[in-house]
CSV table of C-alpha atoms in Angstrom, one decimal:
chain,number,residue,atom,x,y,z
A,1,MET,CA,0.0,0.0,0.0
A,2,ASN,CA,2.9,2.4,0.8
A,3,LYS,CA,4.4,1.7,-2.6
A,4,THR,CA,1.1,2.3,-4.3
A,5,PHE,CA,0.8,5.6,-2.5
A,6,GLY,CA,4.3,6.6,-3.4
A,7,SER,CA,3.8,5.6,-7.0
A,8,THR,CA,0.6,7.7,-7.1
A,9,CYS,CA,2.6,10.7,-5.8
A,10,MET,CA,5.3,10.2,-8.4
A,11,ILE,CA,2.9,10.0,-11.3
A,12,ALA,CA,1.0,13.1,-10.1
A,13,GLY,CA,4.2,15.0,-9.4
A,14,THR,CA,5.5,14.2,-12.9
A,15,ALA,CA,2.4,15.4,-14.6
A,16,ILE,CA,1.9,18.6,-12.6
A,17,GLY,CA,4.4,21.1,-14.0
A,18,ALA,CA,4.9,23.6,-16.7
A,19,GLY,CA,1.9,22.5,-18.7
A,20,MET,CA,-0.3,23.7,-15.9
A,21,ILE,CA,0.7,27.3,-16.5
A,22,ALA,CA,-0.4,27.1,-20.1
A,23,LEU,CA,-3.9,25.7,-19.4
A,24,PRO,CA,-5.7,28.9,-18.3
A,25,MET,CA,-4.2,30.7,-21.3
A,26,THR,CA,-5.8,28.2,-23.7
A,27,LEU,CA,-8.9,27.2,-21.8
A,28,ALA,CA,-10.1,30.7,-21.2
A,29,LYS,CA,-11.4,30.8,-24.8
A,30,LEU,CA,-13.5,27.7,-24.3
A,31,GLY,CA,-15.6,28.6,-21.3
A,32,THR,CA,-16.2,26.5,-18.2
A,33,ILE,CA,-18.6,23.9,-19.7
A,34,ALA,CA,-16.3,23.0,-22.6
A,35,THR,CA,-13.3,23.1,-20.3
A,36,LEU,CA,-14.8,20.5,-17.9
A,37,GLY,CA,-15.8,18.3,-20.8
A,38,LEU,CA,-12.4,18.5,-22.6
A,39,ILE,CA,-10.3,17.8,-19.5
A,40,SER,CA,-12.6,14.9,-18.5
A,41,VAL,CA,-12.3,13.3,-21.9
A,42,THR,CA,-8.6,13.8,-22.1
A,43,TRP,CA,-8.2,12.3,-18.6
A,44,MET,CA,-10.0,9.1,-19.7
A,45,ILE,CA,-7.8,8.8,-22.8
A,46,VAL,CA,-4.7,9.4,-20.7
A,47,TYR,CA,-5.7,6.7,-18.2
A,48,TYR,CA,-6.3,4.3,-21.0
A,49,SER,CA,-2.9,5.1,-22.5
A,50,ALA,CA,-1.3,4.2,-19.1
A,51,LEU,CA,-3.1,0.8,-19.1
A,52,LEU,CA,-1.9,0.2,-22.7
A,53,GLY,CA,1.7,0.9,-21.7
A,54,THR,CA,1.4,-1.2,-18.6
A,55,GLU,CA,-0.1,-4.1,-20.5
A,56,LEU,CA,2.9,-4.2,-22.8
A,57,THR,CA,5.4,-4.0,-19.9
A,58,ILE,CA,3.7,-6.7,-17.9
A,59,ARG,CA,3.5,-9.1,-20.9
A,60,ARG,CA,7.3,-8.8,-21.4
A,61,GLY,CA,7.8,-9.9,-17.8
A,62,GLU,CA,10.4,-7.2,-17.1
A,63,SER,CA,10.5,-3.4,-16.9
A,64,LEU,CA,11.5,-2.5,-20.5
A,65,THR,CA,11.2,0.9,-22.1
A,66,LEU,CA,8.9,1.4,-25.0
A,67,SER,CA,11.7,1.3,-27.5
A,68,GLU,CA,13.0,-2.0,-26.2
A,69,ILE,CA,9.5,-3.5,-26.3
A,70,ALA,CA,9.1,-2.2,-29.9
A,71,ARG,CA,12.3,-3.9,-30.9
A,72,ARG,CA,11.2,-7.2,-29.4
A,73,ILE,CA,7.8,-7.2,-31.0
A,74,SER,CA,8.3,-5.4,-34.3
A,75,GLY,CA,12.0,-5.1,-35.0
A,76,ARG,CA,14.6,-2.4,-35.3
A,77,GLY,CA,12.5,-0.1,-37.3
A,78,ALA,CA,9.8,0.3,-34.6
A,79,GLU,CA,12.6,0.7,-32.0
A,80,MET,CA,14.1,3.6,-34.0
A,81,ILE,CA,10.7,5.3,-34.4
A,82,ALA,CA,10.1,5.1,-30.6
A,83,ILE,CA,13.6,6.5,-29.8
A,84,GLY,CA,13.1,9.3,-32.4
A,85,CYS,CA,9.7,10.2,-30.9
A,86,ILE,CA,11.0,10.2,-27.4
A,87,MET,CA,13.9,12.5,-28.2
A,88,THR,CA,11.8,14.8,-30.3
A,89,LEU,CA,9.3,15.1,-27.5
A,90,SER,CA,12.0,15.9,-25.0
A,91,TYR,CA,13.5,18.6,-27.2
A,92,ALA,CA,10.1,20.2,-27.8
A,93,LEU,CA,9.3,20.3,-24.1
A,94,LEU,CA,12.7,21.7,-23.3
A,95,ALA,CA,12.2,24.5,-25.9
A,96,ALA,CA,8.9,25.3,-24.3
A,97,TYR,CA,10.3,25.3,-20.8
A,98,LEU,CA,13.4,27.5,-21.7
A,99,TYR,CA,11.1,30.0,-23.5
A,100,GLY,CA,8.5,30.0,-20.8
A,101,GLY,CA,10.9,30.4,-17.9
A,102,SER,CA,12.8,33.2,-19.7
A,103,SER,CA,9.5,35.0,-20.6
A,104,ILE,CA,8.4,34.9,-17.0
A,105,THR,CA,11.8,36.2,-15.8
A,106,HIS,CA,11.8,38.9,-18.5
A,107,THR,CA,8.4,40.2,-17.5
A,108,LEU,CA,9.3,40.0,-13.8
A,109,PHE,CA,12.3,42.2,-14.3
A,110,LYS,CA,10.2,44.7,-16.2
A,111,VAL,CA,7.6,44.9,-13.5
A,112,THR,CA,9.7,44.7,-10.3
A,113,VAL,CA,12.9,46.7,-11.1
A,114,GLU,CA,11.4,48.6,-14.1
A,115,GLN,CA,14.4,47.5,-16.2
A,116,GLU,CA,14.2,45.9,-19.6
A,117,VAL,CA,16.4,42.9,-19.8
A,118,PRO,CA,16.5,41.5,-23.4
A,119,LEU,CA,14.7,38.2,-23.7
A,120,PRO,CA,17.5,36.6,-25.8
A,121,LEU,CA,20.0,37.4,-23.0
A,122,ILE,CA,17.8,35.7,-20.4
A,123,LEU,CA,17.4,32.7,-22.7
A,124,LYS,CA,21.2,32.4,-23.0
A,125,MET,CA,21.6,32.6,-19.2
A,126,ALA,CA,18.9,30.0,-18.6
A,127,ALA,CA,20.4,27.6,-21.1
A,128,ALA,CA,23.9,28.0,-19.5
A,129,LEU,CA,22.5,27.4,-16.0
A,130,LEU,CA,20.6,24.3,-17.2
A,131,CYS,CA,23.7,23.0,-18.9
A,132,LEU,CA,25.7,23.6,-15.6
A,133,PHE,CA,23.1,21.7,-13.5
A,134,LEU,CA,23.1,18.8,-15.9
A,135,THR,CA,26.9,18.3,-15.4
A,136,LEU,CA,26.5,17.9,-11.6
A,137,GLY,CA,25.3,14.3,-11.8
A,138,ILE,CA,22.0,12.7,-10.9
A,139,LYS,CA,22.5,12.7,-7.1
A,140,TRP,CA,22.8,16.5,-6.9
A,141,ILE,CA,20.1,17.0,-9.5
A,142,ASP,CA,17.8,14.7,-7.4
A,143,TYR,CA,18.4,16.9,-4.3
A,144,ILE,CA,17.9,20.1,-6.2
A,145,ASN,CA,14.7,18.8,-7.9
A,146,ARG,CA,13.2,17.6,-4.6
A,147,LEU,CA,13.8,21.1,-3.0
A,148,LEU,CA,12.2,22.8,-6.0
A,149,PHE,CA,9.2,20.4,-6.2
A,150,PHE,CA,8.3,20.8,-2.5
A,151,THR,CA,8.7,24.5,-2.9
A,152,LEU,CA,6.4,24.4,-5.8
A,153,ILE,CA,3.7,22.5,-3.9
A,154,GLY,CA,3.9,24.9,-1.0
A,155,LEU,CA,3.6,27.9,-3.3
A,156,LEU,CA,0.8,26.3,-5.2
A,157,ILE,CA,-1.3,25.7,-2.1
A,158,GLY,CA,-0.7,29.2,-0.9
A,159,THR,CA,-1.5,30.8,-4.3
A,160,ILE,CA,-4.7,28.9,-4.8
A,161,GLY,CA,-5.8,29.6,-1.3
A,162,GLY,CA,-5.0,33.3,-1.6
A,163,LEU,CA,-6.6,33.7,-5.0
A,164,GLY,CA,-9.8,31.9,-3.9
A,165,VAL,CA,-10.5,34.3,-0.9
A,166,ASP,CA,-12.3,37.0,-3.0
A,167,LEU,CA,-13.1,34.8,-6.0
A,168,GLU,CA,-16.6,34.9,-7.5
A,169,ILE,CA,-16.9,31.8,-9.5
A,170,LYS,CA,-20.2,32.9,-11.1
A,171,THR,CA,-18.2,35.6,-13.0
A,172,LEU,CA,-16.6,32.9,-15.1
A,173,PRO,CA,-18.4,32.6,-18.5
A,174,SER,CA,-19.9,29.1,-19.2
A,175,MET,CA,-19.4,29.8,-22.9
A,176,THR,CA,-17.4,32.3,-24.9
A,177,THR,CA,-17.7,33.9,-28.3
A,178,THR,CA,-14.5,32.1,-29.4
A,179,LEU,CA,-15.9,28.6,-28.5
A,180,VAL,CA,-17.1,28.0,-32.1
A,181,GLU,CA,-13.7,28.9,-33.6
A,182,MET,CA,-11.7,25.9,-34.9
A,183,LYS,CA,-8.4,27.5,-33.8
A,184,THR,CA,-9.6,27.6,-30.1
A,185,TRP,CA,-10.0,23.8,-30.1
A,186,THR,CA,-6.9,22.9,-32.2
A,187,VAL,CA,-4.7,24.8,-29.8
A,188,ALA,CA,-6.3,23.6,-26.6
A,189,ILE,CA,-6.4,19.8,-27.3
A,190,PRO,CA,-2.7,19.2,-27.8
A,191,VAL,CA,-1.7,21.5,-24.9
A,192,ILE,CA,-4.1,19.7,-22.5
A,193,PHE,CA,-2.8,16.3,-23.5
A,194,THR,CA,0.8,17.4,-23.0
A,195,SER,CA,0.0,18.4,-19.5
A,196,PHE,CA,-0.7,14.8,-18.6
A,197,GLY,CA,2.7,13.6,-19.9
A,198,PHE,CA,3.7,10.9,-17.3
A,199,GLN,CA,3.8,7.9,-19.8
A,200,MET,CA,7.6,7.8,-19.7
A,201,MET,CA,7.3,6.5,-16.1
A,202,ILE,CA,5.4,3.4,-17.0
A,203,PRO,CA,8.4,1.0,-16.9
A,204,ALA,CA,9.7,2.4,-13.6
A,205,ILE,CA,6.3,2.3,-11.9
A,206,SER,CA,5.7,-1.3,-13.2
A,207,GLY,CA,9.0,-2.5,-11.8
A,208,TYR,CA,8.6,-0.6,-8.5
A,209,LEU,CA,5.2,-2.3,-7.9
A,210,ASN,CA,6.6,-5.7,-9.0
A,211,ARG,CA,4.3,-5.8,-12.1
A,212,ASP,CA,1.2,-6.2,-9.9
A,213,ALA,CA,-1.5,-5.3,-12.4
A,214,ILE,CA,-4.1,-4.2,-9.7
A,215,GLN,CA,-1.7,-2.0,-7.8
A,216,ILE,CA,-0.3,-0.4,-11.0
A,217,ARG,CA,-3.9,0.3,-12.2
A,218,ARG,CA,-4.8,2.0,-8.9
A,219,ALA,CA,-1.6,4.1,-9.0
A,220,PHE,CA,-2.2,5.3,-12.5
A,221,PHE,CA,-5.9,6.0,-11.8
A,222,TRP,CA,-5.3,8.2,-8.8
A,223,GLY,CA,-2.0,9.5,-10.1
A,224,SER,CA,-3.7,10.8,-13.2
A,225,LEU,CA,-6.9,12.0,-11.4
A,226,ILE,CA,-5.0,14.2,-8.9
A,227,PRO,CA,-3.7,16.5,-11.8
A,228,VAL,CA,-7.3,16.8,-13.0
A,229,VAL,CA,-8.3,18.4,-9.7
A,230,VAL,CA,-5.2,20.5,-9.6
A,231,TYR,CA,-5.6,21.7,-13.2
A,232,LEU,CA,-9.2,22.6,-12.8
A,233,THR,CA,-8.6,24.4,-9.5
A,234,TRP,CA,-5.6,26.3,-10.9
A,235,THR,CA,-7.5,27.3,-14.1
A,236,MET,CA,-10.7,28.3,-12.3
A,237,THR,CA,-8.9,30.4,-9.6
A,238,THR,CA,-6.6,32.2,-12.0
A,239,LEU,CA,-9.3,33.0,-14.6
A,240,GLY,CA,-11.8,33.6,-11.9
A,241,THR,CA,-9.5,36.2,-10.3
A,242,LEU,CA,-9.3,38.0,-13.6
A,243,THR,CA,-13.1,37.9,-14.3
A,244,THR,CA,-13.8,39.1,-10.7
A,245,LYS,CA,-11.2,41.8,-10.4
A,246,ALA,CA,-9.9,42.6,-13.9
A,247,PRO,CA,-12.5,41.6,-16.6
A,248,ALA,CA,-10.7,43.8,-19.2
A,249,LEU,CA,-7.6,41.6,-18.8
A,250,PHE,CA,-9.7,38.4,-19.2
A,251,ASP,CA,-11.2,39.9,-22.4
A,252,GLU,CA,-7.7,40.5,-23.7
A,253,ILE,CA,-6.7,36.9,-23.2
A,254,ILE,CA,-9.8,35.8,-25.2
A,255,ALA,CA,-9.2,38.3,-27.9
A,256,THR,CA,-5.4,37.8,-28.3
A,257,ASN,CA,-2.6,35.3,-27.9
A,258,VAL,CA,-0.7,36.5,-24.8
A,259,GLU,CA,2.8,35.5,-23.8
A,260,VAL,CA,3.2,33.3,-20.7
A,261,GLY,CA,5.0,36.1,-18.9
A,262,ASP,CA,2.2,38.6,-19.7
A,263,PHE,CA,-0.4,36.1,-18.4
A,264,VAL,CA,1.4,35.7,-15.1
A,265,GLN,CA,1.7,39.5,-14.8
A,266,MET,CA,-2.1,39.8,-15.4
A,267,VAL,CA,-3.0,37.4,-12.6
A,268,SER,CA,-0.5,38.9,-10.2
A,269,LYS,CA,-1.7,42.4,-11.0
A,270,ALA,CA,-5.3,41.3,-10.3
A,271,ALA,CA,-4.2,39.7,-6.9
A,272,SER,CA,-5.5,41.6,-3.9
A,273,TRP,CA,-2.2,41.8,-1.9
A,274,SER,CA,1.5,42.1,-2.8
A,275,HIS,CA,2.7,38.8,-1.2
A,276,LEU,CA,0.1,36.9,-3.3
A,277,GLN,CA,1.6,38.5,-6.4
A,278,LEU,CA,5.0,37.0,-5.5
A,279,LEU,CA,3.3,33.6,-4.9
A,280,VAL,CA,1.9,33.7,-8.4
A,281,TRP,CA,5.3,34.4,-10.0
A,282,GLY,CA,6.8,31.7,-7.8
A,283,VAL,CA,4.4,29.0,-8.8
A,284,SER,CA,4.8,29.8,-12.5
A,285,PHE,CA,8.6,29.8,-12.3
A,286,PHE,CA,9.1,26.7,-10.2
A,287,ALA,CA,6.6,24.7,-12.2
A,288,ILE,CA,8.7,25.3,-15.3
A,289,VAL,CA,12.1,24.7,-13.7
A,290,THR,CA,11.1,21.4,-12.1
A,291,SER,CA,9.7,20.1,-15.4
A,292,ALA,CA,12.8,21.3,-17.3
A,293,LEU,CA,15.2,19.5,-15.0
A,294,GLY,CA,13.2,16.2,-15.2
A,295,VAL,CA,13.0,16.2,-19.0
A,296,ALA,CA,16.6,17.3,-19.5
A,297,LEU,CA,17.9,14.6,-17.1
A,298,GLY,CA,16.2,11.9,-19.1
A,299,LEU,CA,17.6,13.2,-22.4
A,300,VAL,CA,21.1,13.5,-21.0
A,301,ASP,CA,21.0,9.8,-19.9
A,302,ILE,CA,20.0,8.8,-23.5
A,303,TRP,CA,22.9,10.8,-25.0
A,304,GLN,CA,25.4,9.4,-22.5
A,305,LYS,CA,24.5,5.9,-23.7
A,306,LEU,CA,24.8,6.9,-27.4
A,307,LEU,CA,28.0,8.9,-27.1
A,308,PRO,CA,31.4,7.0,-27.3
A,309,GLY,CA,33.0,6.4,-23.9
A,310,SER,CA,35.7,8.7,-22.5
A,311,THR,CA,38.5,8.3,-20.1
A,312,TYR,CA,37.2,11.4,-18.3
A,313,ARG,CA,33.5,10.7,-17.6
A,314,CYS,CA,32.9,14.4,-16.8
A,315,TRP,CA,33.7,15.4,-20.4
A,316,GLN,CA,31.2,12.8,-21.7
A,317,ARG,CA,28.5,14.2,-19.4
A,318,LEU,CA,29.4,17.8,-20.5
A,319,GLY,CA,29.1,16.7,-24.2
A,320,ALA,CA,25.7,15.1,-23.4
A,321,ALA,CA,24.5,18.2,-21.6
A,322,LEU,CA,25.5,20.5,-24.5
A,323,ILE,CA,23.7,18.3,-27.1
A,324,THR,CA,20.7,18.3,-24.8
A,325,VAL,CA,20.5,22.1,-24.3
A,326,ALA,CA,21.7,23.5,-27.6
A,327,PRO,CA,18.8,22.5,-30.0
A,328,PRO,CA,15.9,23.6,-27.7
A,329,PHE,CA,17.8,26.8,-27.0
A,330,ALA,CA,18.0,27.5,-30.7
A,331,ILE,CA,14.3,26.8,-31.1
A,332,ALA,CA,13.3,29.0,-28.2
A,333,LEU,CA,15.6,31.8,-29.5
A,334,LEU,CA,14.3,31.7,-33.1
A,335,THR,CA,10.6,31.0,-32.5
A,336,PRO,CA,8.3,33.8,-31.2
A,337,GLY,CA,5.7,32.6,-28.7
A,338,ALA,CA,7.5,29.3,-28.4
A,339,PHE,CA,5.9,28.2,-25.1
A,340,ILE,CA,2.4,27.3,-26.4
A,341,LYS,CA,3.7,26.3,-29.9
A,342,ALA,CA,6.2,23.9,-28.5
A,343,LEU,CA,3.8,22.4,-26.0
A,344,GLY,CA,1.3,21.8,-28.8
A,345,PHE,CA,3.9,20.2,-31.0
A,346,ALA,CA,5.0,18.0,-28.0
A,347,GLY,CA,1.4,16.9,-27.6
A,348,MET,CA,1.4,15.6,-31.2
A,349,ILE,CA,4.6,13.5,-30.5
A,350,LEU,CA,3.3,12.4,-27.1
A,351,VAL,CA,0.1,10.9,-28.6
A,352,ILE,CA,2.3,8.8,-30.9
A,353,ILE,CA,4.3,7.5,-27.9
A,354,ALA,CA,1.3,7.1,-25.6
A,355,ILE,CA,-1.4,5.7,-27.9
A,356,ILE,CA,-0.5,5.0,-31.5
A,357,LEU,CA,2.7,3.0,-31.0
A,358,PRO,CA,1.4,1.0,-28.0
A,359,THR,CA,-1.9,0.3,-29.8
A,360,TYR,CA,0.1,-1.1,-32.8
A,361,LEU,CA,2.3,-3.2,-30.6
A,362,ILE,CA,-0.7,-4.6,-28.6
A,363,PHE,CA,-2.3,-5.6,-32.0
A,364,LYS,CA,1.0,-7.0,-33.3
A,365,ASP,CA,1.5,-9.0,-30.0
A,366,ARG,CA,-1.8,-10.9,-30.4
A,367,THR,CA,-0.1,-14.2,-29.6
A,368,CYS,CA,-0.2,-13.2,-25.9
A,369,VAL,CA,-3.9,-12.4,-25.7
A,370,GLU,CA,-4.3,-15.1,-23.0
A,371,ALA,CA,-1.9,-13.1,-20.8
A,372,THR,CA,-4.0,-9.9,-21.0
A,373,CYS,CA,-4.1,-8.0,-17.7
A,374,TYR,CA,-6.6,-5.4,-18.7
A,375,ARG,CA,-9.6,-6.4,-20.9
A,376,ILE,CA,-10.0,-2.8,-22.1
A,377,CYS,CA,-6.8,-3.1,-24.0
A,378,GLN,CA,-8.3,-5.9,-26.1
A,379,SER,CA,-11.5,-4.0,-27.0
A,380,PRO,CA,-11.5,-3.1,-30.7
A,381,PHE,CA,-14.0,-0.4,-30.0
A,382,ILE,CA,-11.9,1.3,-27.3
A,383,ARG,CA,-8.8,0.9,-29.6
A,384,TRP,CA,-10.6,2.7,-32.4
A,385,LEU,CA,-11.7,5.5,-30.0
A,386,GLY,CA,-8.2,6.0,-28.8
A,387,ALA,CA,-6.8,5.9,-32.3
A,388,THR,CA,-9.4,8.4,-33.4
A,389,PHE,CA,-8.5,10.8,-30.6
A,390,ALA,CA,-4.8,10.4,-31.4
A,391,LEU,CA,-5.4,11.1,-35.1
A,392,GLY,CA,-7.6,14.0,-34.3
A,393,LEU,CA,-4.9,15.5,-32.1
A,394,ILE,CA,-2.3,15.1,-34.8
A,395,ILE,CA,-4.6,16.8,-37.3
A,396,CYS,CA,-5.1,19.7,-34.8
A,397,GLU,CA,-1.4,20.3,-34.4
A,398,LEU,CA,-0.7,20.0,-38.1
A,399,TYR,CA,-3.5,22.6,-38.7
A,400,ASN,CA,-1.8,24.9,-36.1
A,401,MET,CA,1.6,24.5,-37.7
A,402,LEU,CA,0.3,25.1,-41.3
A,403,GLY,CA,-2.1,27.8,-40.3
């Protein structure tokens, strides 16, 4: 039971991060009714994807990564597709996090010290710091990440509590004028799916719970449901603060595409007291930093395995850190508004990793039907629903990229 609880916390902690900051910016244009419906449907799809990945892992009898499972079931080609998707996803997320953290810092400097620090300069400093942290080794990164995560949780509780004091939930519109616009949905769907990105933990959780199908199912059920509560609470309190105290700013979010730093400034400006403004900035910044460290650490480990060995291990890790940070830095530097754009692109890649590839591998692995742990994974109807959602999400993001 303690292991199940711990696994639940790890799953929820992995999901809750930078994606949470983007949700109010995209969901404001839907209204409360559509927001509740879209998050609920996405949660069900995400939970199903966790069962798919777990089914594949348990059938193999050992805690293998998706790429290793793909090689065993479908050969080297499937393995390379899985590795390519995982690395692309990681780079897209890092680009979003670098841009988002720098945008928040840029706006914070402008508001607090009334000094304009160029965004490219902040991006360079953020990339250098991230590269430095990645060379410290996993032990130090683990300690730093724990400190940052618990700080984030404390700030989040304080911020939601503070914002909710004078909140009038009835001021939130149930529907908006932008609800019928296709662009509103094509932007929101990939971003929401990305915010539930814990699927990379499936092998680790399966091994930790000794491949006990029941305990793993419970861990992923509650671990994915907790973020739903947090996301809805965060979205409703931040947007409700704007509709209650600064409706003009809420109208601006609906009418235009605001930067993440500007959105955080809007919420902090609408907050009733100065300390609460600092909490809002703190939640936004620490959410992005904790997510960035986790994703970057996984990517560094992949590159360390691919790079040739060195007599001096520190030089190998430095090389892996540079290869990890340089591409997303370039993307963030050259792409205006990269936070939402990169999160949406990451959602398209994530849906391949979480639904399309596992569905194909389950279908390909039909010889093990008698070893099925979750009957839902063998349902053709549910498979088609999942595949339809995945295809729809990919079409949404391609529309965003081409539009």
